[in-house]
Short mmCIF file of N, CA and C in Angstrom, two decimals:
data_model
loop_
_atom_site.label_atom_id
_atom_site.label_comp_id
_atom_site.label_asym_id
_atom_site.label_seq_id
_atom_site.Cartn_x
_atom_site.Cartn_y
_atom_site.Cartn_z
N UNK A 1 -254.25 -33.96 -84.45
CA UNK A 1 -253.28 -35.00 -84.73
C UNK A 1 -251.87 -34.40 -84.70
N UNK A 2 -251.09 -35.13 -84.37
CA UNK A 2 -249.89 -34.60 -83.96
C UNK A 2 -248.63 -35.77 -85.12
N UNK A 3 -248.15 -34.72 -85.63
CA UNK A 3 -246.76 -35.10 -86.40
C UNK A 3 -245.98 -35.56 -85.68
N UNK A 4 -245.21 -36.64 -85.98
CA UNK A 4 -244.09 -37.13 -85.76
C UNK A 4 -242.82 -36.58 -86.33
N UNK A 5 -242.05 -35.97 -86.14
CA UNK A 5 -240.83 -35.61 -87.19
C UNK A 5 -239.70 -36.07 -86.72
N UNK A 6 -238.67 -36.90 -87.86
CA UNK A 6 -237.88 -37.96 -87.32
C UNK A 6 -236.53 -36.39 -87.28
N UNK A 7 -235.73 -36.65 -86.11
CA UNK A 7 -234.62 -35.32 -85.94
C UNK A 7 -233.29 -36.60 -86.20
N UNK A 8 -232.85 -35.38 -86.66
CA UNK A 8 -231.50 -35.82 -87.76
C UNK A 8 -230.21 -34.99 -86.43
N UNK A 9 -228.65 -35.33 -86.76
CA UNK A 9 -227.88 -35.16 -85.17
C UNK A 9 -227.06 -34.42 -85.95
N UNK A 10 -226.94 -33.46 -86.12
CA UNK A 10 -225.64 -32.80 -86.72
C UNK A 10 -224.57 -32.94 -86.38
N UNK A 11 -223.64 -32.61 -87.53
CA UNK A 11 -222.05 -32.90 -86.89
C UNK A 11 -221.68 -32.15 -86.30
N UNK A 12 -220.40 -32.07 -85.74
CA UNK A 12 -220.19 -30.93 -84.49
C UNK A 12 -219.55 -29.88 -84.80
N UNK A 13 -219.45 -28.88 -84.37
CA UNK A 13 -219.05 -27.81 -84.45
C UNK A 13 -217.73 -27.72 -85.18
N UNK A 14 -216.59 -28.48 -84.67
CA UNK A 14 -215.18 -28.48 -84.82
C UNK A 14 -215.21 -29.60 -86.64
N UNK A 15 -216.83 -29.65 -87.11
CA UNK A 15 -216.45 -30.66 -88.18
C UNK A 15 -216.66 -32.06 -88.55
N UNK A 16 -216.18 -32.62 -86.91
CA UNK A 16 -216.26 -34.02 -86.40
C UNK A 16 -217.46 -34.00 -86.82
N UNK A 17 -217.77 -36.09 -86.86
CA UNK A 17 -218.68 -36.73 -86.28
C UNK A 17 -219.70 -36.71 -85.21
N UNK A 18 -220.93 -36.84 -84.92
CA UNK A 18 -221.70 -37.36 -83.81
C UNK A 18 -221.38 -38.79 -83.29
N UNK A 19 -221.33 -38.74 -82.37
CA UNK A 19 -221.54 -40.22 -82.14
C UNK A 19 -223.01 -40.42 -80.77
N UNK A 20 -223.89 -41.00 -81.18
CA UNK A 20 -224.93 -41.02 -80.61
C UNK A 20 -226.21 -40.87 -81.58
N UNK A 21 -227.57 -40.60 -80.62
CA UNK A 21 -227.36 -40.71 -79.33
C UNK A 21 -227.21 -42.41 -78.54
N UNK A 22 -226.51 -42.07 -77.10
CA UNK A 22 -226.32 -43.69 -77.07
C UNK A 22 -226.61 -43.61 -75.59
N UNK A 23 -227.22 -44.81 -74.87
CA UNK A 23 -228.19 -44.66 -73.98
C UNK A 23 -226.82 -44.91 -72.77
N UNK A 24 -227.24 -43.94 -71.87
CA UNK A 24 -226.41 -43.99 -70.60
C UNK A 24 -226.55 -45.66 -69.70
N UNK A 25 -225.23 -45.96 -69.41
CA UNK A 25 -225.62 -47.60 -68.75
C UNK A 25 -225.80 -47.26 -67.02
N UNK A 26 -227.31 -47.72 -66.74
CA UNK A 26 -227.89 -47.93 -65.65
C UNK A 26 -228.37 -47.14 -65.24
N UNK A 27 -229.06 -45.96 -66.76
CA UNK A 27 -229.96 -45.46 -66.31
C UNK A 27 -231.09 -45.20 -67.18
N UNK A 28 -232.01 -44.88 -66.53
CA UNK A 28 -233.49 -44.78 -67.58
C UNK A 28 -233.56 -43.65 -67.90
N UNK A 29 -234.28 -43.96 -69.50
CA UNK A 29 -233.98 -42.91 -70.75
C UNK A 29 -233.18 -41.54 -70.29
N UNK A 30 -231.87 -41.86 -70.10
CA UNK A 30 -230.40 -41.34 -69.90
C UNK A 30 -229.97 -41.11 -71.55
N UNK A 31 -229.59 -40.01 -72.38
CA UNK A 31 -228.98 -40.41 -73.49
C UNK A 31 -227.52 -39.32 -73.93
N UNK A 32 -226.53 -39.49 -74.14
CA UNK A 32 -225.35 -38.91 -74.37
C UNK A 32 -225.23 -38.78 -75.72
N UNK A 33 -224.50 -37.58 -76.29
CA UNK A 33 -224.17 -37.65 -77.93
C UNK A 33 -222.91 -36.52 -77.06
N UNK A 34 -221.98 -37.84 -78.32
CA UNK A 34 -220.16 -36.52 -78.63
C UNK A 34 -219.81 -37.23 -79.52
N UNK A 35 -218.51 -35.83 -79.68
CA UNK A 35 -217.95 -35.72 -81.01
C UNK A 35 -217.38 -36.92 -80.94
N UNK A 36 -217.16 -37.56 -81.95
CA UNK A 36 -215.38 -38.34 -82.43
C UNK A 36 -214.33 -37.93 -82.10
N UNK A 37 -214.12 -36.81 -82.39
CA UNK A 37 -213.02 -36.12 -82.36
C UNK A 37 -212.36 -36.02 -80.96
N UNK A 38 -211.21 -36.54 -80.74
CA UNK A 38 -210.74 -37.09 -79.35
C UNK A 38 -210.40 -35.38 -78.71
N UNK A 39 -209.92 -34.46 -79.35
CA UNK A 39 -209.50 -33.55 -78.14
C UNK A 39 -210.48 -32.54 -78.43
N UNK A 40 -211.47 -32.76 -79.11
CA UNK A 40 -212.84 -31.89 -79.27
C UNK A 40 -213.43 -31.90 -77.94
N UNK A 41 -214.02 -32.77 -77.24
CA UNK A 41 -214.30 -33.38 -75.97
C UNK A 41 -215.73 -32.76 -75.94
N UNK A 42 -216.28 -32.48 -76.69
CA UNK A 42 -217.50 -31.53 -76.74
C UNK A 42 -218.77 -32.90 -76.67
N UNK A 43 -219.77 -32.49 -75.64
CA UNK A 43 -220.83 -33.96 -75.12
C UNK A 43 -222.10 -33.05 -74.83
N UNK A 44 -222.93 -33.66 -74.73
CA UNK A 44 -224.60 -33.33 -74.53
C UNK A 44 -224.95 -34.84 -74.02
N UNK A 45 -225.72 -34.64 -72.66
CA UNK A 45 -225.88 -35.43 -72.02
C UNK A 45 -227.70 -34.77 -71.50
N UNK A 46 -228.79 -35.72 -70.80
CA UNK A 46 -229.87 -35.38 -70.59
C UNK A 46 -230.61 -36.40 -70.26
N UNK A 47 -231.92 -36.25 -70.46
CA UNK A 47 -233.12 -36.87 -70.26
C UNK A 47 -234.06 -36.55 -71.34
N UNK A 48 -234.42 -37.82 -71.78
CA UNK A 48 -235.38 -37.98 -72.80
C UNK A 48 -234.31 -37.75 -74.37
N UNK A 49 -234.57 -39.08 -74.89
CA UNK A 49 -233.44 -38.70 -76.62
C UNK A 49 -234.16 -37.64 -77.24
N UNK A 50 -234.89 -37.36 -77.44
CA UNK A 50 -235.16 -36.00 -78.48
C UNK A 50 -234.91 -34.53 -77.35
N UNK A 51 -234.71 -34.67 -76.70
CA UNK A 51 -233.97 -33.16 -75.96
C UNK A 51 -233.20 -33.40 -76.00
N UNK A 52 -232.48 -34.70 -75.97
CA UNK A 52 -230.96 -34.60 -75.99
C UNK A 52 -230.49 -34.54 -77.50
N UNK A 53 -231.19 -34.87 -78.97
CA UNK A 53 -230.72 -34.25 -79.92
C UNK A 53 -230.81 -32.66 -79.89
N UNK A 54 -231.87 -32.20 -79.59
CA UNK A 54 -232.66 -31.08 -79.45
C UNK A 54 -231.19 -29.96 -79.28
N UNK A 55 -230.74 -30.52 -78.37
CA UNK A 55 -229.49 -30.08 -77.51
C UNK A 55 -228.37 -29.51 -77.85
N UNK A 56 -228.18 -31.40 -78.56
CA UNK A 56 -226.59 -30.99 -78.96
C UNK A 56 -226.85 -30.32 -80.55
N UNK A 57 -227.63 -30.51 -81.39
CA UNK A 57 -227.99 -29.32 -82.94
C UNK A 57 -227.84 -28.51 -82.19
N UNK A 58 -228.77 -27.56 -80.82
CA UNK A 58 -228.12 -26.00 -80.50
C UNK A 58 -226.59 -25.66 -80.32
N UNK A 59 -225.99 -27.26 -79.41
CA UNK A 59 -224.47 -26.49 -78.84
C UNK A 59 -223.84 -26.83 -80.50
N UNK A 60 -223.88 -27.49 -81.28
CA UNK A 60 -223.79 -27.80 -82.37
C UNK A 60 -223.47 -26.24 -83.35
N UNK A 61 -224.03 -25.97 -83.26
CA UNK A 61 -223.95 -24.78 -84.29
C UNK A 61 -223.99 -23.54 -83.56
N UNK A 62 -223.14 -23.41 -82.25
CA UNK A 62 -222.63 -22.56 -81.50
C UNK A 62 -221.17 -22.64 -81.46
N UNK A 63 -220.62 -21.30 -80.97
CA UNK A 63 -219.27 -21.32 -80.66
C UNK A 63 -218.71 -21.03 -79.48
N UNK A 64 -219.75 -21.35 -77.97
CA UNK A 64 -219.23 -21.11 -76.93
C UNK A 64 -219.75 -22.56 -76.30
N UNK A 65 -219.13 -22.68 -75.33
CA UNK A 65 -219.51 -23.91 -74.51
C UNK A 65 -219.88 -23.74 -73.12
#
């Protein structure tokens, strides 16, 4: 049997907000997450929403891009 575990989006590096994840328009399971923070500009983009949280928690709690 296999667990479900619900993943939580951390805030971003610079502090900010997440905003996401939010589904790319006109495409299938497309999903984007970025900061708030307007000159942060920091994004995680992919396929499938749980790699794309997966994602941005790694670039998340990194300091290179």
């Amino acid at each position: 049997m296999v667990k479900k575990v619900k993943l939580i989006v951390f805030d971003c590096r610079c502090g900010g907000k997440a905003e996401g994840p939010v589904e790319v328009p006109g495409c299938n399971n497309r999903w984007r997450i970025s900061c708030v923070v307007e000159v942060c500009e920091a994004m995680n983009a992919g396929q499938g929403k749980e790699d794309v949280i997966k994602g941005w928690n790694r670039l998340s709690s990194s300091f290179y891009r």
